[in-house]
Amino acid sequence: MSKEKLVEIRNLKQHFKTGRHSVVKAVDGLNFDIYKGETFGLVGESGCGKSTTGRTIIRLYDATDGEVLFNGENVHGKKDREQLKKFNREMQMIFQDPYASLNPRMKVEDIIAEGMDIHGLAKDEKERKAKVQELLETVGLNKEHANRYPHEFSGGQRQRIGIARALAVDPSFIIADEPISALDVSIQAQVVNLLKKLQEENQLTYLFIAHDLSMVKYISDRIGVMYFGKMVELADADDLYKHPIHPYTQSLLSSIPLPDPDYERSRERFTYDPSNHDTSEEPEFREVRPGHWVLCTTKEFEHYKKEHGAVTTS
Amino acid sequence: MEKLLDVKNLHVSFDTYGGEVQAVRGVNFDVKKGETLAIVGESGSGKSVTTKALMQLIPMPPGRIKEGEILFEGKDLAKLSEKEMQKIRGKDISMIFQDPMTSLNPTMKVGNQIMEGLIKHQKMNKTQARKRVVELLELVGIPDPESRMKQYPHQFSGGMRQRVVVAIALACNPKLLIADEPTTALDVTIQAQILELMKDIQKKTDSGIIFITHDLGVVANVADRVAVMYAGKIVEVGTVDDIFYNPKHPYTWGLLGSMPSLDSQDAELYAIPGSPPDLLNPPKGDAFAARNEYAMQIDLEQEPPMFKVSDTHYAATWLLHENAPNVEPPEAVKARMKGMATNASSDTEGERV
Ligand SMILES: Nc1ncnc2c1ncn2[C@@H]1O[C@H](COP(=O)(O)OP(=O)(O)OP(=O)(O)O)[C@@H](O)[C@H]1O
Ligand SMILES: Nc1ncnc2c1ncn2[C@@H]1O[C@H](COP(=O)(O)OP(=O)(O)OP(=O)(O)O)[C@@H](O)[C@H]1O
Ligand SMILES: [Mg+2]
Ligand SMILES: [Mg+2]
């Protein structure tokens, strides 16, 4: 993995007006980079703004404030249609719900080829067919499936159709919003193995949004933890699990249910109480360990550094 | 413990252009008062169809209950009229559906949707119902419930919608709660909170819960007993300790082996090879045989009966037959079974029932 930046998210805000005087600050000042070829995992409390972040990056929403740079170019700036089309091709999204995100009246072939048609990627019908068949095989389906409709597939197969559709336009960046939550564990394993293989073969970059922390750790290089529209911690996957620093991250990791009934009967959970924070100043994102950032005040920073700052090589 | 629900030999099919899809093929299980039964199993194995059949919520046609009894407090639900069923649904039995978006009305404010059931089944007036809605939303962890109840479902995040559906189901203190993937869209802290809430309510009302999930960590946390489904049948059933510490069916081994653990490194995840059988033409013999590395000749010819492992534990695999070779579960599964010796009997052969 290089340290070359593919996506740069700068002070991104997405505020929804929900009434005459009420505003939901779904995303409130996010800053992070995604490197070429990495998988950036995004986790956090339900409703903290993960989907909104993904949807705003890919421009399903106009950002309230801030910018998103892709290969150094601003995605949200005024663009002519040709430029927009180019971005649309480079960035694809796999949606959370494999049932709702495929048009039930379209054949699998046309679902997968839709993006290719829009971008004129196939010269003729023959090339289009060949490309669809190749994609079906890539995701572990077979070419006979091209003429079927979505309802004839199981959940896992449908999710793979969604992946084939995203891959059809040769993107370099894929936002996967809970791509595996609806699947059973064995199919989850198939899909995750597939995503990893495709990444190695095509140098893809992923933003991977998920709840299942053991899966996120397994697939991600770095992980960002969100809480109420803000990033509270960002670190290498291993370091985050070995040294969670922000109390919200600690509570998250202490709540993972494990497939071990004895352990579950005796488990202790650590609950996060936001009112325990130091409020003497606005918290800032600070580097507590190398590459390991935490949202904290100066006082908290000193404390975190003492507790967690020492880097041991174990 | 008293049996609240007793399902006997349930068969559900769908008549499609291609033929009869045999989605549920002879399922037997019971749920006692105050007990949580988890149902796990591959996508398409019939978990949702089974539980929808209990509530008579299978679209008929194309669906039909071909055979079987669904005894709820001694009454056979399969024989009730739609009108009689309506009195039971949402009152004695309530269901949390798998897809929260389809069970919420997109054009109706969230608060009003929860109030509906309270007014209809609990005979509350509007003011009482509104107060209860605020309480319920607070219980499922939705901040600022007063203003949130005035919003529409699309203004909620995926997990918040799921929590609304949970609130609706819990609103009427049902005797039996059927929860189909109720926490899949939630982060682990909110999930823990919802699971605690369900347990609390269960303790107070002594209700029975059927909990469908593919998250085996959640199963370990909530279940008293576990039923494992494969291709329309229950292939293994036992206490939660039986299933996690002494699993007997190779499909159960596959499921337990597919979960990454927090310390698993970069090796590829184990996935059960192949795909589930076509329920239009269920295979002869053991439906899992084609994907089972331990399959024997007899698996291709004859369906295995349920073998008794212990008083609480049954599994349908020929490996439990006295003449079968002694097969050990894969290493990845054995590593998870560490506590088994103390928790579950570990006899290797079963007794045919
Ligand atoms: N279209 C919208 N209008 C108004 N509010 C919205 C809209 N979309 C999202 N929100 C609000 O923005 C916040 C963040 O929602 P988002 O869907 O991004 O959360 P999330 O982190 O993806 O949560 P989950 O894990 O539950 O899917 C929530 O408070 C939600 O109610
Ligand atoms: N309306 C229908 N018409 C035809 N077949 C159906 C219908 N509804 C369900 N089925 C079939 O019944 C079988 C069981 O489906 P069910 O929804 O119970 O699976 P499940 O175990 O709940 O899976 P998942 O984990 O994906 O939710 C599947 O093969 C499915 O294709
Ligand atoms: Mg979301
Ligand atoms: Mg289901």
XYZ file of C-alpha atoms and ligand atoms in Angstrom:
731
model
C 0.000 0.000 0.000
C 1.333 3.406 -0.967
C 0.983 6.611 0.980
C -0.259 8.345 -2.120
C -3.588 10.032 -1.413
C -6.518 9.051 -3.602
C -9.328 10.742 -1.707
C -8.935 13.733 0.599
C -11.888 14.739 2.728
C -11.604 18.281 4.055
C -13.914 19.707 6.693
C -16.863 17.884 5.127
C -20.280 18.856 6.499
C -23.739 17.596 5.713
C -26.564 19.226 7.624
C -30.194 18.237 7.024
C -32.947 20.686 7.696
C -35.684 18.688 9.392
C -38.030 21.439 10.489
C -38.314 25.175 10.464
C -35.828 25.526 13.293
C -34.217 22.133 13.521
C -31.150 20.868 11.746
C -29.543 17.434 11.972
C -25.776 17.741 11.705
C -25.338 14.292 10.204
C -21.730 14.936 9.200
C -19.987 17.745 10.978
C -16.464 18.616 9.898
C -14.785 15.424 8.767
C -11.117 15.359 7.782
C -9.378 12.248 6.559
C -7.465 10.825 3.620
C -7.830 7.523 1.864
C -4.634 6.154 0.314
C -4.394 4.447 -3.044
C -4.963 0.707 -2.758
C -6.039 0.676 0.876
C -9.259 -0.336 2.561
C -10.463 2.355 4.905
C -12.991 0.970 7.380
C -15.621 3.300 8.796
C -17.462 2.270 11.956
C -19.530 4.046 14.563
C -22.825 4.309 16.320
C -26.017 3.798 14.367
C -27.074 7.219 13.088
C -23.629 8.809 13.478
C -23.397 9.714 9.783
C -21.534 6.865 8.060
C -23.976 6.407 5.174
C -24.314 10.155 4.794
C -20.515 10.439 4.566
C -20.394 7.828 1.801
C -23.314 9.348 -0.044
C -21.879 12.840 0.172
C -18.442 11.728 -1.055
C -20.020 10.154 -4.122
C -22.186 13.259 -4.589
C -25.599 11.717 -4.000
C -25.956 14.775 -1.754
C -24.460 18.212 -2.170
C -22.167 18.925 0.749
C -23.246 21.685 3.139
C -19.604 22.678 3.478
C -16.098 21.366 2.893
C -14.593 19.552 -0.021
C -13.678 16.149 -1.354
C -10.563 15.870 -3.501
C -10.185 12.887 -5.771
C -6.714 12.523 -7.281
C -6.201 16.111 -6.190
C -9.282 17.481 -7.969
C -12.295 18.860 -6.154
C -15.285 16.572 -6.678
C -17.805 19.038 -5.362
C -16.676 22.070 -7.353
C -18.690 23.168 -10.365
C -17.923 20.716 -13.114
C -19.020 20.302 -16.682
C -20.872 17.158 -17.627
C -17.893 15.392 -19.143
C -15.846 15.790 -15.968
C -18.743 14.630 -13.813
C -19.150 11.565 -15.949
C -15.486 10.757 -15.468
C -15.837 10.963 -11.687
C -18.940 8.839 -11.750
C -16.983 6.165 -13.484
C -14.038 6.261 -11.135
C -16.175 6.103 -7.990
C -18.807 3.445 -7.472
C -21.007 2.542 -4.536
C -22.221 -0.856 -3.381
C -25.441 -0.295 -1.473
C -26.339 -1.871 1.813
C -29.534 -3.558 0.772
C -29.114 -6.162 -1.955
C -32.895 -6.517 -2.197
C -33.798 -2.890 -2.698
C -30.878 -1.772 -4.819
C -31.484 -3.959 -7.871
C -34.330 -3.122 -10.247
C -36.640 -6.147 -10.100
C -37.853 -5.636 -13.666
C -34.410 -5.681 -15.243
C -32.477 -8.742 -16.284
C -29.166 -9.282 -14.532
C -27.335 -8.609 -17.788
C -28.910 -5.168 -18.154
C -28.401 -4.314 -14.492
C -24.697 -5.046 -14.768
C -24.298 -3.322 -18.139
C -26.240 -0.180 -17.247
C -23.116 1.776 -16.279
C -21.255 0.510 -19.326
C -24.080 1.764 -21.521
C -24.071 5.192 -19.895
C -20.330 5.545 -20.352
C -20.278 3.922 -23.784
C -17.763 1.303 -22.702
C -18.882 -1.456 -25.045
C -18.476 -1.033 -28.827
C -21.266 -3.382 -29.746
C -23.703 -5.936 -28.391
C -21.135 -8.710 -28.640
C -18.555 -6.906 -26.567
C -21.212 -5.953 -24.019
C -22.267 -9.572 -23.601
C -18.696 -10.754 -23.305
C -17.894 -8.168 -20.648
C -21.000 -9.082 -18.620
C -20.095 -12.755 -18.763
C -16.564 -12.008 -17.654
C -17.878 -9.963 -14.710
C -20.312 -12.696 -13.684
C -17.452 -15.146 -13.596
C -15.267 -12.721 -11.656
C -17.845 -12.546 -8.873
C -18.373 -16.292 -8.830
C -21.633 -16.518 -10.762
C -21.980 -18.100 -14.166
C -22.966 -16.806 -17.566
C -26.370 -18.514 -17.576
C -27.308 -16.121 -14.777
C -27.268 -13.163 -17.188
C -30.809 -13.768 -18.391
C -32.421 -14.127 -14.987
C -34.168 -11.578 -12.796
C -32.996 -10.506 -9.304
C -35.747 -12.349 -7.382
C -34.408 -15.644 -8.655
C -31.222 -15.206 -6.636
C -30.339 -15.672 -2.991
C -29.235 -12.712 -0.879
C -25.556 -13.473 -1.317
C -25.870 -13.876 -5.060
C -27.740 -10.588 -5.316
C -25.015 -8.821 -3.401
C -22.504 -10.235 -5.875
C -24.605 -8.870 -8.744
C -24.320 -5.467 -7.051
C -20.549 -5.902 -6.905
C -20.408 -6.897 -10.587
C -22.417 -3.798 -11.461
C -19.997 -1.587 -9.527
C -16.989 -3.214 -11.221
C -18.446 -2.940 -14.734
C -17.156 0.587 -15.308
C -13.614 -0.166 -14.060
C -13.710 2.157 -11.058
C -10.649 2.856 -8.972
C -12.565 3.668 -5.787
C -15.526 1.758 -4.327
C -17.667 2.847 -1.393
C -19.223 -0.251 0.157
C -22.019 0.654 2.597
C -22.555 -2.391 4.785
C -22.110 -4.747 1.856
C -22.352 -7.852 4.001
C -24.692 -7.050 6.887
C -27.651 -8.805 5.282
C -25.752 -11.984 4.523
C -25.170 -15.111 6.528
C -21.633 -15.767 7.767
C -20.614 -18.213 5.102
C -21.715 -15.899 2.291
C -20.128 -12.960 4.114
C -16.871 -14.861 3.946
C -17.328 -15.429 0.190
C -18.010 -11.759 -0.473
C -15.136 -10.515 1.681
C -12.700 -12.962 0.079
C -13.893 -11.724 -3.309
C -13.453 -8.048 -2.411
C -9.912 -8.751 -1.202
C -9.012 -10.679 -4.340
C -10.372 -7.957 -6.617
C -8.446 -5.361 -4.689
C -5.179 -7.211 -5.209
C -5.830 -7.801 -8.893
C -7.071 -4.323 -9.803
C -5.418 -2.030 -7.217
C -8.836 -0.954 -5.979
C -9.347 1.410 -3.067
C -12.271 0.817 -0.705
C -14.221 2.810 1.822
C -15.836 -0.003 3.778
C -18.729 0.900 6.093
C -19.791 -1.832 8.485
C -21.005 -2.853 11.922
C -19.361 -6.194 12.211
C -16.115 -5.241 13.894
C -14.383 -8.561 13.395
C -15.067 -8.317 9.641
C -13.965 -4.653 9.540
C -10.735 -5.496 11.267
C -10.184 -8.404 8.944
C -10.599 -6.388 5.749
C -9.321 -2.893 6.658
C -5.853 -1.366 6.622
C -6.958 1.645 8.627
C -10.151 2.306 10.548
C -11.970 5.514 11.407
C -14.439 5.594 14.295
C -17.289 8.103 14.062
C -19.517 9.422 16.793
C -22.270 11.990 16.203
C -21.034 13.314 12.881
C -17.385 13.535 13.921
C -14.359 11.296 13.617
C -13.203 10.460 17.148
C -10.370 8.047 16.422
C -8.340 6.935 13.412
C -5.578 4.333 13.356
C -4.124 1.273 11.687
C -6.572 -1.596 12.105
C -4.322 -3.621 14.391
C -3.313 -0.677 16.511
C -6.925 0.386 16.978
C -7.899 -3.043 18.291
C -4.809 -3.413 20.452
C -4.839 0.130 21.815
C -8.282 1.699 21.642
C -7.914 5.152 23.189
C -11.129 7.138 22.851
C -13.686 5.921 25.404
C -16.300 5.454 22.667
C -13.959 3.127 20.774
C -13.280 1.258 23.997
C -16.975 0.768 24.619
C -17.455 -0.369 21.022
C -14.736 -2.992 21.289
C -15.962 -4.179 24.666
C -19.439 -4.794 23.214
C -18.564 -7.173 20.373
C -20.603 -10.309 20.975
C -18.424 -13.409 20.720
C -19.609 -16.851 19.652
C -18.901 -18.261 23.077
C -21.883 -18.668 25.438
C -19.775 -18.879 28.603
C -17.985 -15.669 27.772
C -21.272 -13.942 26.941
C -22.803 -14.957 30.278
C -20.010 -13.343 32.224
C -19.091 -10.422 29.964
C -18.620 -6.937 31.271
C -19.473 -4.057 29.002
C -17.957 -0.673 29.218
C -20.535 2.035 28.487
C -19.517 5.355 27.033
C -20.670 8.465 28.827
C -19.983 11.551 26.667
C -20.431 13.836 29.675
C -17.177 12.525 31.181
C -15.094 14.484 28.683
C -12.996 17.482 29.595
C -14.940 20.532 28.406
C -12.378 23.238 29.111
C -11.811 23.695 25.359
C -12.944 22.476 21.939
C -11.423 19.048 21.269
C -9.069 18.637 18.313
C -7.771 15.681 16.361
C -4.336 14.844 17.762
C -1.741 12.144 17.132
C -1.334 10.119 20.336
C 0.691 7.266 18.846
C 2.362 7.263 15.441
C -0.457 7.259 12.872
C -3.021 6.945 15.659
C -5.261 10.014 15.986
C -7.819 10.819 18.671
C -10.278 13.668 19.118
C -9.322 15.234 22.449
C -8.557 18.385 24.405
C -5.037 19.360 25.469
C -5.621 17.900 28.913
C -7.007 14.640 27.555
C -4.138 14.489 25.072
C -1.565 14.606 27.870
C -3.443 11.911 29.709
C -3.825 9.661 26.616
C -0.142 10.076 25.792
C 0.857 8.933 29.259
C -1.517 5.961 29.140
C -1.166 4.852 25.537
C 1.636 6.825 23.932
C 4.465 4.346 24.527
C 5.069 2.250 21.443
C 6.226 -1.230 22.225
C 7.381 -3.513 19.472
C 5.450 -6.626 20.284
C -41.483 -25.056 31.690
C -44.774 -24.662 29.934
C -44.860 -24.927 26.154
C -46.059 -21.696 24.614
C -45.664 -22.747 21.008
C -45.423 -26.214 19.553
C -44.804 -26.570 15.834
C -45.297 -30.048 14.406
C -44.251 -31.297 10.988
C -44.673 -27.942 9.257
C -44.454 -27.958 5.452
C -44.675 -24.748 3.427
C -44.475 -24.582 -0.371
C -44.720 -21.945 -3.068
C -46.316 -22.782 -6.380
C -44.264 -20.990 -9.030
C -44.017 -21.235 -12.821
C -41.037 -23.488 -12.427
C -42.908 -25.821 -10.072
C -43.317 -26.301 -6.336
C -40.642 -24.595 -4.224
C -40.532 -26.654 -1.027
C -39.297 -23.910 1.254
C -40.070 -25.623 4.567
C -39.996 -29.409 4.607
C -41.157 -30.871 7.899
C -40.056 -28.628 10.732
C -40.603 -29.492 14.420
C -39.776 -27.241 17.335
C -41.238 -25.717 20.456
C -40.789 -22.545 22.470
C -41.427 -22.405 26.185
C -42.550 -19.477 28.262
C -39.661 -17.196 29.129
C -37.365 -18.959 26.695
C -35.390 -17.680 23.710
C -34.984 -20.005 20.757
C -32.492 -18.815 18.135
C -32.866 -19.998 14.550
C -29.718 -19.864 12.454
C -28.926 -21.138 8.981
C -27.940 -20.219 5.495
C -29.681 -17.581 3.474
C -32.664 -19.248 1.790
C -32.871 -22.093 4.307
C -36.448 -21.195 5.298
C -36.077 -19.223 8.530
C -38.303 -16.328 7.505
C -40.848 -18.524 5.756
C -41.179 -20.735 8.851
C -41.845 -17.824 11.163
C -44.124 -16.014 8.734
C -46.141 -19.214 8.448
C -46.695 -19.168 12.226
C -48.342 -15.778 11.866
C -50.154 -16.798 8.674
C -48.314 -14.099 6.796
C -47.262 -16.202 3.816
C -48.770 -14.753 0.632
C -51.344 -17.363 -0.422
C -51.144 -17.991 -3.340
C -48.374 -18.636 -4.326
C -47.631 -19.978 -0.838
C -49.486 -22.590 1.164
C -49.091 -24.485 4.408
C -49.138 -28.016 3.063
C -49.147 -29.849 6.310
C -48.513 -29.429 9.988
C -49.809 -27.997 13.229
C -48.923 -24.699 14.900
C -50.108 -24.986 18.488
C -50.040 -21.686 20.355
C -51.284 -22.048 23.931
C -52.888 -25.246 22.710
C -54.787 -23.636 19.815
C -53.863 -24.595 16.235
C -53.088 -21.303 14.485
C -53.073 -23.027 11.106
C -56.818 -23.535 11.469
C -57.777 -19.990 12.471
C -59.594 -17.603 10.148
C -57.953 -14.353 9.074
C -60.261 -12.474 11.417
C -59.243 -14.582 14.414
C -55.575 -14.256 13.423
C -55.840 -10.479 13.369
C -56.709 -10.486 17.046
C -53.558 -12.460 17.795
C -51.120 -10.573 15.583
C -49.574 -7.543 17.190
C -51.092 -8.512 20.540
C -50.321 -12.072 21.665
C -47.674 -12.585 19.007
C -45.713 -9.798 17.426
C -43.084 -9.915 14.755
C -40.075 -7.798 13.904
C -39.594 -8.214 10.157
C -36.251 -8.667 8.486
C -36.432 -5.549 6.332
C -37.345 -2.527 8.463
C -38.060 -0.326 5.452
C -40.815 -2.572 4.128
C -42.552 -2.770 7.484
C -42.669 0.991 7.973
C -45.088 3.193 6.076
C -42.976 5.790 4.240
C -45.775 8.375 4.189
C -46.630 8.272 7.886
C -44.783 9.943 10.736
C -42.808 7.540 12.872
C -44.653 8.432 16.089
C -48.076 7.801 14.564
C -46.995 4.380 13.368
C -46.076 3.308 16.893
C -49.236 4.888 18.350
C -51.513 2.889 16.039
C -50.955 -0.435 17.796
C -51.137 1.111 21.259
C -54.525 2.623 20.521
C -55.852 -0.496 18.804
C -54.601 -3.271 21.067
C -53.903 -1.569 24.385
C -56.998 0.636 24.263
C -54.977 3.717 25.163
C -56.193 7.202 24.391
C -54.100 9.562 22.287
C -52.372 11.332 25.155
C -51.429 8.086 26.889
C -50.242 6.596 23.622
C -48.095 9.629 22.812
C -46.433 9.442 26.205
C -45.751 5.750 25.739
C -44.227 6.389 22.274
C -41.714 8.797 23.769
C -40.833 6.203 26.410
C -40.438 3.444 23.845
C -38.239 5.528 21.547
C -36.087 6.396 24.540
C -35.859 2.717 25.475
C -34.546 1.790 22.019
C -31.957 4.553 22.237
C -33.334 7.189 19.856
C -32.141 10.562 21.095
C -34.548 13.489 21.267
C -37.708 11.343 20.865
C -40.119 14.307 21.116
C -38.950 15.764 17.815
C -37.916 12.461 16.217
C -41.462 11.085 16.477
C -42.593 13.801 14.100
C -40.175 12.718 11.363
C -40.692 10.322 8.466
C -38.829 7.000 8.087
C -36.525 8.272 5.308
C -35.162 10.865 7.715
C -33.915 8.103 9.989
C -30.682 6.158 9.469
C -30.890 2.425 8.672
C -30.340 1.394 12.268
C -32.759 3.974 13.654
C -35.520 2.549 11.447
C -34.753 -0.882 12.735
C -35.095 0.395 16.298
C -38.489 1.884 15.493
C -39.648 -1.524 14.284
C -38.380 -3.064 17.529
C -40.282 -0.417 19.520
C -43.509 -1.240 17.650
C -43.126 -4.949 18.351
C -42.405 -4.450 22.044
C -45.196 -1.904 22.496
C -47.855 -4.491 23.285
C -45.910 -6.851 25.589
C -46.514 -9.902 23.391
C -46.560 -13.454 24.774
C -44.470 -14.541 21.819
C -42.047 -12.243 20.040
C -40.672 -13.283 16.674
C -37.601 -11.237 15.831
C -36.211 -11.749 12.320
C -32.711 -10.224 12.199
C -33.723 -7.416 14.583
C -30.222 -6.031 15.114
C -28.394 -6.539 11.799
C -28.299 -2.808 11.019
C -27.045 -1.780 14.459
C -23.615 -1.090 15.851
C -22.577 -3.330 18.716
C -23.228 -0.833 21.525
C -26.809 -0.108 20.459
C -27.247 -3.789 19.679
C -26.222 -4.681 23.222
C -28.701 -2.135 24.534
C -31.557 -3.600 22.441
C -30.697 -7.162 23.461
C -30.706 -6.149 27.133
C -34.047 -4.446 26.623
C -35.554 -7.562 25.080
C -34.238 -9.686 27.948
C -35.632 -7.257 30.528
C -39.068 -7.289 28.982
C -38.901 -11.062 28.698
C -38.102 -11.368 32.385
C -41.026 -9.142 33.329
C -43.622 -10.708 31.046
C -42.273 -14.275 30.801
C -42.659 -14.104 27.033
C -41.142 -16.547 24.587
C -38.821 -15.246 21.878
C -37.869 -16.677 18.504
C -34.710 -14.894 17.427
C -33.455 -15.264 13.864
C -29.923 -14.046 13.236
C -26.778 -14.908 11.331
C -24.587 -13.348 14.003
C -23.367 -16.237 16.108
C -22.061 -13.846 18.752
C -25.608 -12.592 19.226
C -26.868 -16.181 19.400
C -24.356 -16.951 22.145
C -25.595 -13.895 23.999
C -29.374 -14.285 23.775
C -30.261 -17.906 23.133
C -31.307 -20.586 25.577
C -31.651 -23.064 22.736
C -30.585 -22.999 19.090
C -32.130 -24.589 15.985
C -29.924 -24.843 12.897
C -31.804 -24.874 9.586
C -30.605 -26.135 6.248
C -32.662 -26.414 3.051
C -36.053 -26.206 4.749
C -35.296 -28.512 7.678
C -33.931 -28.281 11.169
C -30.707 -30.273 11.025
C -29.510 -29.720 14.578
C -31.126 -28.451 17.738
C -29.820 -28.148 21.255
C -29.058 -25.835 24.132
C -26.755 -22.973 23.278
C -23.907 -24.874 24.957
C -24.662 -28.047 22.972
C -24.467 -26.154 19.682
C -21.355 -24.077 20.401
C -19.336 -26.524 22.470
C -20.399 -29.860 21.042
C -21.755 -29.312 17.515
C -22.471 -32.526 15.634
C -23.741 -31.595 12.183
C -21.118 -30.788 9.533
C -23.235 -27.831 8.399
C -23.080 -26.412 11.933
C -19.301 -26.903 11.804
C -19.213 -24.940 8.576
C -21.199 -22.086 10.092
C -19.045 -21.891 13.209
C -15.915 -22.057 11.082
C -16.886 -19.150 8.806
C -16.662 -16.466 11.468
C -13.430 -14.518 11.566
C -12.125 -14.136 15.094
C -10.588 -10.877 16.236
C -7.135 -12.416 16.175
C -7.504 -14.199 12.842
C -4.769 -13.036 10.516
C -4.675 -12.542 6.778
C -5.523 -16.092 5.762
C -8.582 -16.420 3.563
C -11.825 -16.836 5.482
C -13.398 -20.251 5.427
C -16.597 -20.356 3.381
C -18.756 -23.458 2.984
C -18.082 -24.587 -0.592
C -20.817 -24.806 -3.218
C -24.313 -23.429 -3.083
C -27.543 -24.468 -1.368
C -29.721 -27.071 -3.080
C -32.530 -26.148 -5.415
C -35.753 -26.385 -3.406
C -37.720 -27.008 -6.607
C -36.055 -30.419 -6.717
C -34.668 -31.143 -3.270
C -31.963 -33.784 -3.566
C -32.478 -37.360 -2.504
C -30.710 -38.297 0.716
C -29.073 -35.672 2.903
C -29.610 -32.216 1.335
C -26.178 -31.116 2.583
C -24.328 -34.092 1.070
C -23.065 -32.318 -2.064
C -21.237 -29.723 0.048
C -20.196 -32.001 2.852
C -16.605 -33.190 2.825
C -17.570 -35.915 5.305
C -20.406 -37.258 3.151
C -20.696 -41.039 2.875
C -22.454 -43.195 0.296
C -25.597 -43.397 2.417
C -25.898 -39.582 2.458
C -26.605 -39.639 -1.259
C -29.281 -42.291 -0.928
C -31.207 -41.884 2.264
C -32.195 -38.949 4.386
C -30.714 -39.097 7.877
C -33.199 -39.233 10.775
C -32.767 -37.066 13.877
C -30.241 -38.788 16.133
C -30.395 -38.126 19.838
C -27.110 -36.886 21.269
C -28.513 -36.076 24.712
C -31.880 -35.191 26.218
C -31.524 -31.658 24.931
C -29.490 -32.218 21.773
C -30.491 -33.763 18.425
C -28.843 -33.756 15.000
C -29.754 -35.181 11.591
C -26.492 -36.550 10.204
C -25.441 -40.085 9.375
C -22.158 -39.369 11.137
C -23.999 -40.099 14.364
C -24.930 -43.603 13.253
C -23.192 -46.345 15.220
C -21.549 -47.707 12.062
C -20.232 -44.321 10.914
C -16.500 -43.619 11.115
C -15.427 -41.383 13.960
C -15.017 -37.924 12.389
C -13.513 -34.951 14.175
C -14.763 -31.422 13.458
C -12.290 -29.116 11.648
C -9.544 -27.461 13.717
C -11.059 -23.973 13.432
C -14.254 -25.284 15.023
C -12.467 -27.334 17.664
C -10.601 -24.225 18.765
C -13.940 -22.607 19.513
C -15.187 -25.623 21.424
C -12.691 -25.239 24.256
C -15.207 -25.140 27.069
C -17.071 -28.186 25.855
C -15.943 -30.817 28.288
C -17.511 -29.087 31.237
C -20.625 -27.834 29.529
C -22.032 -30.477 27.295
C -21.870 -34.202 27.067
C -19.446 -35.137 24.353
C -20.392 -38.653 23.407
C -19.558 -39.175 19.794
C -22.344 -41.479 18.795
C -26.022 -40.802 18.917
C -29.056 -42.816 19.550
C -31.536 -42.952 16.708
C -34.941 -41.449 17.452
N -32.538 12.612 4.141
C -32.412 12.922 5.442
N -33.154 13.900 6.013
C -33.009 14.215 7.314
N -32.159 13.604 8.162
C -31.391 12.624 7.664
C -31.475 12.226 6.278
N -30.598 11.215 6.065
C -29.994 10.987 7.252
N -30.468 11.828 8.221
C -30.033 11.894 9.625
O -28.620 11.998 9.634
C -28.055 11.232 10.691
C -27.008 10.285 10.135
O -27.649 9.311 9.318
P -26.820 8.176 8.529
O -27.816 7.423 7.708
O -25.663 8.784 7.848
O -26.316 7.289 9.752
P -25.432 5.954 9.744
O -24.190 6.247 10.493
O -25.308 5.416 8.365
O -26.341 5.028 10.651
P -26.732 3.462 10.513
O -25.560 2.737 11.044
O -27.916 3.341 11.424
O -27.028 3.186 9.067
C -29.229 10.571 11.403
O -29.549 11.337 12.533
C -30.354 10.632 10.391
O -31.607 10.720 11.052
N -42.905 -15.675 -2.590
C -42.050 -16.662 -2.850
N -42.087 -17.322 -4.012
C -41.238 -18.326 -4.284
N -40.259 -18.737 -3.449
C -40.156 -18.122 -2.257
C -41.037 -17.043 -1.898
N -40.700 -16.612 -0.658
C -39.648 -17.378 -0.269
N -39.324 -18.285 -1.227
C -38.243 -19.280 -1.163
O -38.293 -19.961 0.076
C -36.976 -20.294 0.522
C -36.794 -19.869 1.960
O -36.781 -18.448 2.054
P -36.635 -17.654 3.440
O -36.938 -16.238 3.145
O -37.384 -18.353 4.501
O -35.075 -17.804 3.720
P -34.266 -17.330 5.011
O -33.766 -18.553 5.688
O -35.081 -16.388 5.820
O -33.033 -16.596 4.317
P -32.302 -15.187 4.671
O -31.265 -15.510 5.685
O -31.681 -14.802 3.352
O -33.346 -14.230 5.153
C -36.009 -19.617 -0.457
O -35.526 -20.597 -1.332
C -36.864 -18.625 -1.182
O -36.391 -18.435 -2.491
Mg -26.141 3.687 7.349
Mg -35.013 -14.332 6.153
